[in-house]
Each structure stands twice: as C-alpha cells, then as structure tokens.
Tab-separated table of C-alpha atoms and ligand atoms in Angstrom:
chain	number	residue	atom	x	y	z
A	21	MET	CA	-17.708	-42.074	11.735
A	22	LYS	CA	-16.025	-40.040	14.009
A	23	THR	CA	-18.196	-37.421	16.324
A	24	VAL	CA	-17.589	-34.335	14.654
A	25	ARG	CA	-17.016	-31.541	17.398
A	26	LYS	CA	-18.549	-28.102	17.365
A	27	PRO	CA	-17.340	-25.605	14.841
A	28	GLU	CA	-14.636	-23.452	16.168
A	29	LYS	CA	-14.678	-19.725	15.246
A	30	ILE	CA	-11.294	-18.112	15.638
A	31	LEU	CA	-10.015	-14.721	14.893
A	32	LEU	CA	-6.220	-13.750	14.800
A	33	SER	CA	-4.892	-10.534	13.748
A	34	GLY	CA	-1.887	-8.594	14.977
A	35	ILE	CA	0.124	-5.509	14.305
A	36	ARG	CA	3.878	-4.905	14.741
A	37	THR	CA	5.010	-3.041	17.570
A	38	THR	CA	7.254	-0.234	16.381
A	39	GLY	CA	5.586	2.704	17.635
A	40	PRO	CA	2.226	4.012	18.797
A	41	LEU	CA	-0.662	3.264	16.311
A	42	HIS	CA	-2.462	5.521	14.154
A	43	LEU	CA	-5.726	6.174	12.444
A	44	GLY	CA	-4.437	3.902	9.363
A	45	HIS	CA	-4.430	1.083	11.570
A	46	TYR	CA	-7.659	1.990	13.171
A	47	VAL	CA	-9.566	2.056	9.816
A	48	GLY	CA	-7.544	-0.887	8.113
A	49	ALA	CA	-7.470	-3.203	11.268
A	50	LEU	CA	-8.589	-2.316	14.824
A	51	SER	CA	-12.068	-1.129	14.045
A	52	LEU	CA	-12.763	-4.335	11.979
A	53	TRP	CA	-11.776	-6.667	15.033
A	54	LEU	CA	-14.245	-5.010	17.388
A	55	PRO	CA	-17.548	-6.723	16.583
A	56	PHE	CA	-15.725	-10.280	16.374
A	57	GLN	CA	-15.246	-10.061	20.127
A	58	LYS	CA	-18.873	-11.068	20.558
A	59	THR	CA	-18.606	-13.822	18.204
A	60	HIS	CA	-15.205	-15.452	17.872
A	61	GLN	CA	-12.400	-16.605	20.098
A	62	CYS	CA	-9.970	-13.832	19.392
A	63	PHE	CA	-6.316	-13.501	19.548
A	64	PHE	CA	-4.522	-10.159	19.120
A	65	LEU	CA	-0.845	-10.450	18.444
A	66	LEU	CA	1.557	-7.727	19.704
A	67	ALA	CA	4.253	-8.607	16.721
A	68	ASP	CA	7.647	-7.450	18.598
A	69	ILE	CA	9.807	-10.193	16.907
A	70	GLN	CA	8.554	-8.697	13.397
A	71	GLY	CA	9.116	-5.221	14.776
A	72	LEU	CA	12.639	-6.370	15.799
A	73	THR	CA	13.342	-7.738	11.942
A	74	THR	CA	13.700	-4.021	11.108
A	75	HIS	CA	14.685	-2.389	14.779
A	76	PHE	CA	16.835	-5.054	15.977
A	77	ASP	CA	19.255	-2.202	17.048
A	78	ASN	CA	16.747	-0.611	18.979
A	79	PRO	CA	15.147	-2.999	21.460
A	80	GLU	CA	14.043	-0.404	23.959
A	81	ARG	CA	11.895	1.110	21.347
A	82	ILE	CA	10.236	-2.137	20.707
A	83	ARG	CA	9.811	-2.927	24.355
A	84	GLN	CA	8.030	0.382	24.884
A	85	SER	CA	5.843	-0.282	21.844
A	86	VAL	CA	4.456	-3.415	23.236
A	87	THR	CA	2.945	-1.284	26.090
A	88	GLU	CA	2.143	1.536	23.511
A	89	VAL	CA	0.410	-0.722	21.349
A	90	ALA	CA	-1.564	-2.634	24.348
A	91	LEU	CA	-2.724	0.712	25.263
A	92	ASP	CA	-4.196	1.578	21.903
A	93	PHE	CA	-5.667	-2.186	21.718
A	94	LEU	CA	-7.418	-1.127	24.869
A	95	GLY	CA	-8.338	2.514	23.878
A	96	VAL	CA	-10.201	1.379	20.684
A	97	GLY	CA	-12.402	-0.946	22.877
A	98	LEU	CA	-10.571	-4.637	22.645
A	99	ASP	CA	-11.139	-6.022	25.807
A	100	PRO	CA	-9.368	-8.743	27.095
A	101	SER	CA	-11.193	-8.971	30.401
A	102	LEU	CA	-13.687	-10.940	28.068
A	103	LEU	CA	-13.369	-14.655	28.676
A	104	ASP	CA	-12.370	-15.247	24.645
A	105	VAL	CA	-10.429	-12.134	24.001
A	106	HIS	CA	-6.421	-12.518	24.368
A	107	PHE	CA	-3.634	-10.323	23.981
A	108	VAL	CA	-0.741	-12.264	22.906
A	109	VAL	CA	3.035	-11.199	23.049
A	110	GLN	CA	4.540	-12.914	19.955
A	111	SER	CA	8.135	-13.316	21.243
A	112	MET	CA	7.009	-14.853	24.753
A	113	LEU	CA	5.575	-17.797	22.583
A	114	GLU	CA	8.235	-20.138	21.908
A	115	GLU	CA	5.847	-22.832	20.172
A	116	ARG	CA	5.168	-20.018	17.556
A	117	ALA	CA	8.969	-19.996	16.667
A	118	ALA	CA	9.239	-23.773	16.341
A	119	LEU	CA	6.162	-23.638	14.128
A	120	TYR	CA	8.006	-20.987	12.057
A	121	GLU	CA	11.177	-23.115	11.695
A	122	VAL	CA	8.869	-25.820	10.354
A	123	PHE	CA	7.568	-23.617	7.715
A	124	GLN	CA	10.618	-22.464	6.514
A	125	LEU	CA	11.106	-25.954	5.233
A	126	ILE	CA	8.100	-25.611	2.805
A	127	THR	CA	8.445	-22.119	1.735
A	128	ASN	CA	10.251	-21.390	-1.365
A	129	LEU	CA	12.789	-18.519	-1.461
A	130	ALA	CA	10.987	-17.236	-4.541
A	131	GLU	CA	7.776	-16.877	-2.862
A	132	LEU	CA	9.171	-14.544	-0.490
A	133	GLU	CA	11.152	-12.349	-3.074
A	134	ARG	CA	7.983	-11.958	-5.476
A	135	ASN	CA	5.957	-10.779	-2.457
A	136	PRO	CA	4.902	-7.170	-3.296
A	137	THR	CA	4.627	-5.894	0.190
A	138	ILE	CA	8.279	-7.354	0.941
A	139	LYS	CA	9.353	-5.505	-2.201
A	140	GLU	CA	7.720	-2.334	-1.151
A	141	GLU	CA	9.207	-2.477	2.270
A	142	LEU	CA	12.725	-3.415	0.882
A	143	GLU	CA	12.643	-0.249	-1.298
A	144	GLN	CA	12.099	1.901	1.736
A	145	LEU	CA	14.993	0.109	3.664
A	146	ARG	CA	17.210	0.655	1.049
A	147	ALA	CA	16.365	4.329	0.792
A	148	ARG	CA	17.061	4.699	4.292
A	149	LYS	CA	20.500	2.799	3.617
A	150	GLN	CA	19.468	0.326	6.329
A	151	SER	CA	20.807	-3.257	6.098
A	152	VAL	CA	18.573	-5.805	5.353
A	153	ASN	CA	18.685	-9.123	7.431
A	154	PHE	CA	17.619	-12.747	6.910
A	155	GLY	CA	14.891	-12.401	9.286
A	156	PHE	CA	13.275	-9.613	7.462
A	157	ILE	CA	12.877	-11.435	4.085
A	158	GLY	CA	11.451	-14.396	6.490
A	159	TYR	CA	8.986	-12.438	8.367
A	160	PRO	CA	5.847	-13.402	6.144
A	161	CYS	CA	6.823	-16.932	6.683
A	162	SER	CA	7.033	-16.333	10.354
A	163	GLN	CA	3.628	-14.436	9.882
A	164	ALA	CA	2.082	-17.696	8.650
A	165	ALA	CA	3.253	-19.253	11.949
A	166	ASP	CA	1.492	-16.319	13.764
A	167	ILE	CA	-1.455	-17.125	12.140
A	168	LEU	CA	-1.485	-20.999	11.875
A	169	PHE	CA	-0.711	-21.735	15.513
A	170	VAL	CA	-4.437	-20.970	16.298
A	171	THR	CA	-5.762	-23.105	13.636
A	172	PRO	CA	-8.663	-25.606	14.642
A	173	LEU	CA	-7.215	-29.113	14.758
A	174	PRO	CA	-8.351	-32.293	13.343
A	175	PRO	CA	-11.076	-33.702	13.412
A	176	HIS	CA	-12.063	-30.778	11.465
A	177	HIS	CA	-15.734	-29.588	11.076
A	178	PRO	CA	-16.631	-27.966	7.881
A	179	GLU	CA	-17.784	-24.675	9.673
A	180	ASP	CA	-14.385	-24.291	11.616
A	181	GLU	CA	-13.010	-20.921	10.510
A	182	LEU	CA	-9.995	-18.782	11.180
A	183	VAL	CA	-10.635	-15.325	10.096
A	184	VAL	CA	-7.541	-12.679	9.775
A	185	PRO	CA	-9.083	-9.075	9.456
A	186	VAL	CA	-6.194	-6.864	8.268
A	187	GLY	CA	-5.223	-4.022	6.027
A	188	GLU	CA	-4.728	-4.737	2.203
A	189	ASP	CA	-0.940	-4.679	2.403
A	190	GLN	CA	-0.958	-7.746	4.532
A	191	LYS	CA	-2.973	-9.798	1.985
A	192	PRO	CA	0.164	-11.429	0.170
A	193	HIS	CA	1.431	-12.650	3.414
A	194	LEU	CA	-2.293	-14.273	4.132
A	195	GLU	CA	-1.968	-15.713	0.548
A	196	LEU	CA	1.352	-17.313	1.594
A	197	THR	CA	0.009	-18.436	4.659
A	198	ASN	CA	-2.437	-20.714	2.791
A	199	VAL	CA	0.068	-21.820	0.315
A	200	ILE	CA	2.161	-22.887	3.308
A	201	ALA	CA	-1.010	-24.527	4.988
A	202	ARG	CA	-1.998	-26.318	1.760
A	203	ARG	CA	1.400	-27.517	1.177
A	204	PHE	CA	1.704	-28.890	4.790
A	205	ASN	CA	-1.477	-30.326	4.367
A	206	HIS	CA	-0.760	-32.092	1.168
A	207	GLN	CA	2.720	-33.504	2.368
A	208	TYR	CA	2.209	-34.470	5.802
A	209	GLY	CA	-1.590	-34.785	6.374
A	210	LYS	CA	-4.184	-32.308	7.308
A	211	VAL	CA	-3.498	-30.284	10.251
A	212	PHE	CA	-4.306	-26.852	9.295
A	213	VAL	CA	-7.452	-24.903	8.263
A	214	PRO	CA	-6.545	-22.138	5.709
A	215	CYS	CA	-7.311	-18.780	6.885
A	216	ARG	CA	-9.924	-16.121	5.619
A	217	TYR	CA	-8.605	-12.510	4.667
A	218	LEU	CA	-11.171	-9.797	5.806
A	219	SER	CA	-10.582	-6.168	4.927
A	220	GLY	CA	-12.798	-3.073	5.579
A	221	GLU	CA	-14.141	-0.436	3.255
A	222	THR	CA	-11.083	1.453	3.571
A	223	PRO	CA	-8.322	-1.261	3.277
A	224	ARG	CA	-5.731	1.571	3.085
A	225	LEU	CA	-5.958	5.170	4.630
A	226	ILE	CA	-3.870	7.802	2.744
A	227	GLY	CA	-1.466	10.163	4.711
A	228	THR	CA	-2.156	13.623	5.549
A	229	ASP	CA	0.428	14.641	2.917
A	230	GLY	CA	-1.626	12.832	0.055
A	231	LYS	CA	0.751	10.040	-0.187
A	232	ALA	CA	-0.595	6.541	-0.654
A	233	LYS	CA	-0.285	5.229	2.906
A	234	MET	CA	-0.408	6.626	6.502
A	235	SER	CA	2.871	5.671	8.129
A	236	LYS	CA	4.617	6.736	11.024
A	237	SER	CA	7.927	6.734	9.287
A	238	LEU	CA	6.722	8.935	6.384
A	239	GLY	CA	5.650	11.440	9.098
A	240	ASN	CA	2.112	11.641	7.744
A	241	ALA	CA	0.307	9.983	10.339
A	242	ILE	CA	-2.413	11.171	13.074
A	243	GLN	CA	-1.746	8.883	16.016
A	244	LEU	CA	-4.507	7.385	18.254
A	245	LYS	CA	-2.674	8.994	21.485
A	246	ASP	CA	-2.412	12.559	19.786
A	247	SER	CA	-4.186	15.321	21.749
A	248	ALA	CA	-7.199	17.116	20.210
A	249	ASP	CA	-4.831	20.171	19.552
A	250	VAL	CA	-2.210	17.999	18.056
A	251	VAL	CA	-5.004	16.481	15.606
A	252	THR	CA	-6.435	19.720	14.691
A	253	LYS	CA	-2.921	21.213	13.844
A	254	GLN	CA	-2.201	17.842	11.744
A	255	VAL	CA	-5.479	18.332	10.077
A	256	MET	CA	-5.076	22.014	9.265
A	257	ASN	CA	-1.773	21.293	7.755
A	258	MET	CA	-3.124	18.647	5.645
A	259	PHE	CA	-2.560	18.535	1.828
A	260	THR	CA	-5.748	19.455	-0.136
A	261	ASP	CA	-6.512	19.929	-3.699
A	262	PRO	CA	-3.666	21.861	-5.146
A	263	GLU	CA	-5.882	23.461	-7.756
A	264	LYS	CA	-7.947	25.012	-5.061
A	265	LEU	CA	-5.789	28.137	-3.922
A	266	ARG	CA	-8.646	30.141	-2.300
A	267	LYS	CA	-11.931	29.493	-1.187
A	268	GLY	CA	-14.094	30.612	-4.459
A	269	ASP	CA	-11.907	28.332	-6.636
A	270	PRO	CA	-13.754	25.216	-7.765
A	271	GLY	CA	-12.423	22.332	-5.973
A	272	HIS	CA	-11.877	18.534	-6.937
A	273	PRO	CA	-12.746	16.381	-4.130
A	274	GLU	CA	-12.026	13.082	-5.878
A	275	GLY	CA	-8.433	13.585	-5.184
A	276	CYS	CA	-8.315	15.262	-2.185
A	277	PRO	CA	-7.186	13.361	0.955
A	278	ALA	CA	-9.568	15.645	3.259
A	279	PHE	CA	-12.481	14.643	1.394
A	280	GLN	CA	-11.461	10.806	1.667
A	281	TYR	CA	-11.069	11.342	5.295
A	282	PHE	CA	-14.707	12.562	5.427
A	283	GLN	CA	-15.883	9.357	3.650
A	284	THR	CA	-14.063	7.116	5.863
A	285	PHE	CA	-14.942	8.689	9.212
A	286	ALA	CA	-18.409	10.897	8.511
A	287	GLY	CA	-20.169	8.416	6.128
A	288	ALA	CA	-19.586	7.275	2.566
A	289	ASP	CA	-22.166	9.701	1.249
A	290	GLN	CA	-20.542	13.168	1.060
A	291	SER	CA	-22.345	14.300	-1.930
A	292	GLY	CA	-23.329	17.600	-0.636
A	293	ARG	CA	-19.964	18.405	0.633
A	294	ALA	CA	-18.391	17.483	-2.936
A	295	THR	CA	-21.188	19.714	-4.432
A	296	ARG	CA	-20.275	22.738	-2.261
A	297	CYS	CA	-16.350	21.937	-2.697
A	298	ARG	CA	-16.810	22.087	-6.299
A	299	SER	CA	-18.712	25.205	-6.586
A	300	GLY	CA	-16.374	26.898	-4.572
A	301	GLU	CA	-19.015	27.715	-1.659
A	302	LEU	CA	-16.859	25.621	0.807
A	303	GLY	CA	-13.306	26.585	1.312
A	304	CYS	CA	-10.391	24.145	2.362
A	305	VAL	CA	-9.980	25.935	5.653
A	306	GLU	CA	-13.343	25.546	6.809
A	307	CYS	CA	-13.767	22.093	5.252
A	308	LYS	CA	-10.674	21.067	7.449
A	309	ARG	CA	-11.920	22.772	10.446
A	310	GLU	CA	-15.079	20.495	10.329
A	311	LEU	CA	-12.787	17.475	9.524
A	312	ALA	CA	-10.609	18.174	12.575
A	313	LEU	CA	-14.020	17.887	14.650
A	314	VAL	CA	-15.218	14.875	12.923
A	315	ILE	CA	-11.873	12.902	13.942
A	316	ASN	CA	-11.504	14.272	17.496
A	317	LYS	CA	-15.089	12.822	18.094
A	318	VAL	CA	-13.675	9.488	16.864
A	319	LEU	CA	-10.684	9.854	19.054
A	320	ASP	CA	-12.228	11.266	22.252
A	321	PRO	CA	-13.579	8.106	23.775
A	322	ILE	CA	-10.537	6.318	22.500
A	323	ARG	CA	-8.016	8.926	24.475
A	324	GLU	CA	-10.426	8.599	27.262
A	325	ARG	CA	-9.864	4.666	27.697
A	326	ARG	CA	-6.473	4.897	26.973
A	327	ASN	CA	-5.657	7.351	29.679
A	328	LYS	CA	-7.699	5.261	32.263
A	329	PHE	CA	-5.383	2.087	31.436
A	330	GLU	CA	-2.234	4.061	31.120
A	331	ALA	CA	-2.520	4.580	34.941
A	332	GLN	CA	-2.796	0.862	35.565
A	333	PRO	CA	0.679	-0.753	34.062
A	334	GLU	CA	0.247	-3.802	36.242
A	335	LYS	CA	-3.094	-4.398	34.767
A	336	ILE	CA	-1.649	-4.392	31.389
A	337	LEU	CA	1.151	-6.650	31.984
A	338	GLN	CA	-1.505	-8.971	33.652
A	339	PHE	CA	-3.591	-8.988	30.282
A	340	LEU	CA	-0.407	-9.803	28.274
A	341	ARG	CA	0.709	-12.528	30.726
A	342	ASP	CA	-2.713	-14.451	30.709
A	343	GLY	CA	-3.420	-14.006	26.875
A	344	THR	CA	-0.109	-15.293	26.029
A	345	GLU	CA	-0.823	-18.238	28.444
A	346	VAL	CA	-4.057	-19.060	26.616
A	347	ALA	CA	-2.340	-18.872	23.038
A	348	ARG	CA	0.590	-21.269	24.596
A	349	GLU	CA	-1.741	-23.755	25.258
A	350	ARG	CA	-3.295	-23.664	21.838
A	351	ALA	CA	0.163	-23.613	20.157
A	352	GLN	CA	1.362	-26.692	22.112
A	353	LYS	CA	-1.478	-28.687	20.929
A	354	THR	CA	-0.940	-27.414	17.102
A	355	MET	CA	2.935	-28.068	17.378
A	356	SER	CA	1.947	-31.777	18.949
A	357	ALA	CA	-0.156	-32.410	15.646
A	358	VAL	CA	2.588	-31.042	13.504
A	359	ARG	CA	5.257	-32.973	15.200
A	360	ARG	CA	3.132	-36.234	14.759
A	361	ALA	CA	2.122	-35.587	10.934
A	362	MET	CA	5.827	-34.745	10.351
A	363	ARG	CA	7.234	-37.886	12.196
A	364	ILE	CA	9.290	-36.012	14.285
A	365	ASP	CA	7.482	-36.865	17.586
A	366	TYR	CA	10.165	-39.474	18.711
A	367	TYR	CA	9.234	-39.890	22.313
B	698	LIG	N1	2.419	-7.669	9.701
B	698	LIG	C1	1.397	-6.742	10.201
B	698	LIG	C2	1.819	-5.517	10.551
B	698	LIG	O1	2.580	-5.220	9.905
B	698	LIG	C3	1.687	-7.716	11.987
B	698	LIG	C4	1.419	-8.921	11.963
B	698	LIG	C5	2.045	-10.093	12.336
B	698	LIG	C6	0.048	-9.626	11.676
B	698	LIG	N2	1.498	-11.327	12.272
B	698	LIG	C7	0.403	-11.078	12.010
B	698	LIG	C8	-0.869	-9.495	11.345
B	698	LIG	C9	-0.646	-12.018	11.898
B	698	LIG	C10	-2.055	-10.355	10.837
B	698	LIG	C11	-1.737	-11.820	11.291
B	698	LIG	O2	1.415	-4.762	11.230
C-alpha cells in the first residue's frame, strides 16, 4: 500500500481579459470565489490568450485589460498577498500551452462544434462580420488545459478536489474538460482529477436592457469601476416593465430586470416590493432610484480598493509574476506526469 498523502483542495477559475469587468462577472464568478481563499489553494487566471482568440488584431487592448482585470480582482477582495492565492497570466505559462497541445489529440472536432456556448459566440462574431480563426474554435480545449494543469497528481487521495466556480455559460467547457480528463486517464493512465462545476444563485445576470446576458459588447453592462454617478445614470435608464408606463399602472415584477437586480443585490425575498409594484403604489423612477443606491453600496468598497491599487502598478506586476511562478511549478509537475503517461518522456 502506498502511503496516501493529505487531500488537496484546489480552486481554479478565470476570466478572459478583453476589458474591465462588470456586475455580471461579479455575480456569476468573482463573488463565488471569495470564500475559497480561506479553504483552498486558489488560482485566478487572467485569460489573455483566450481574449486574443477574438481580439488578435488588438493586442494593446488585451494587454491593458490584464491590468484592468487584475485591478477588478483586487477590488472585489481577492488577495494575492495570502500564501495560497495566486493570480496567473495565461500567456506567460508555456507548460499550459504544451498541455493544450496534448489535449488537442484527444478532443474530437464534433465535441467543439456542438458546444452551445461556442455556437452562441460564433453567431455574435458572424453578426459583427468578424472572421473566425482556428484558435477560437479550439478555446474550450485550451480551457481544459487552463483547468487541468493544476490537477492534484497521483497518488490521488479520495478527497482531492478541483473546483471551478463559474457562470452558467461556462458549463459546457467544464463538461468538455471532464471528457478530456477521463479520456486521458483511460487511454494513458490516471493523471487527472475531474473538476467540479460550481455556480451561484444568479448564474447569469441579465443586461440593463433586459437582454439575456450582461455583456460589454452588448452595451448593457455596469462596470465595477464605473463611478457612482455613471451607475446611477445607467440604472435610471434601465429597461423596466414596458406595460407600466406611469406610476399608478400595475407592474409585473417577474419580467422586470430592475426587480431581478433587487433580488440579486438586496436579498432574494422582495415580496414587499413586488406587492407595491403590482398595486401601482411603487413607480419605476422611485424604484430605480433605490436600486442605484443598492448597487452603489455594493460597488463603493470595490471602487475604493481598486483606486488604492491603481496607484501601485509595480505591486500589481509583482502579484502577477509571483502567482504565475507558483502556477509554473505545478504545471511543470503536471507536464512531467503527462509525458510519462504518454510515453513521450525520452530523456
Ligand atoms: N472562458 C472564461 C471567460 O469567458 C475564461 C476562462 C479561461 C476560464 N480559462 C478558464 C474560466 C478556466 C474558468 C476556468 O471569461
């Protein structure tokens, strides 16, 4: 019997760095990550290569976004000064790219083509008449490498875990990740621990225009770094129940984005508000004014921390460098195990 080591508790999650982050990222991902800083070894990935799959013609934007996203991470309270919390720059990690290359061998084209998130994003790209490259279609496979490079390695402990808290749109990518992990283990010998998908109570925040998803490219996002004034304006312009034209009209909170935001940011039980909306007692203007206050209360401490770090660019670079180095050590060990298993460890 081999002596079994202690269980490893790993978290990896990430965000592509195509611009500053918004409330959708906060609700769907960032806020879920925070508590794990106390219990897990955390890797927070700044996915710049993934950003470049659709923005290869705008490297400056991706570069700047890495700093922006790092600031947003710090703003929400991720803390890489803790021993087990690491910010990782995707493109700086060559071993991750090597793992991606291996995973390409055991990923079927059909598995990428039927991925619903890829399908949805393809439609958006085509609507914008953007050409679609090979790297874009393959990014879910690349994302499997993002996740699995931090796998606990054998001899595994039954309680090892690799948790990936993300928004709902990432679920197909995590499913593919586990198909790849199992396929690798089956074909070459057990190296990988499959990951665990975790999402929050609001896996997808709708946009301020009532569209299905908050997204910078759709112009319906409230950014974490927006000033209180900008946030208030955005909220006051928000789409609300179209059948409620003036205060006395009976409203329909079920379909109203403002109401959903209240449930997300001010507690799930909003029955009092719903009653006042339905009866016509509560008008949309008053309701949105209250919502702006609620959202700014969430964003105030985020903006404050963000501003503090914005004045320390050297410190941010140091966090990125240190975190990526820790990730590199893990990725090297993972790649050694992969090479051994695949019989490509020649010397
Ligand atoms: N696809 C994610 C996004 O669009 C970013 C991402 C890249 C990611 N690699 C990851 C998320 C690994 C979770 C795990 O923002």
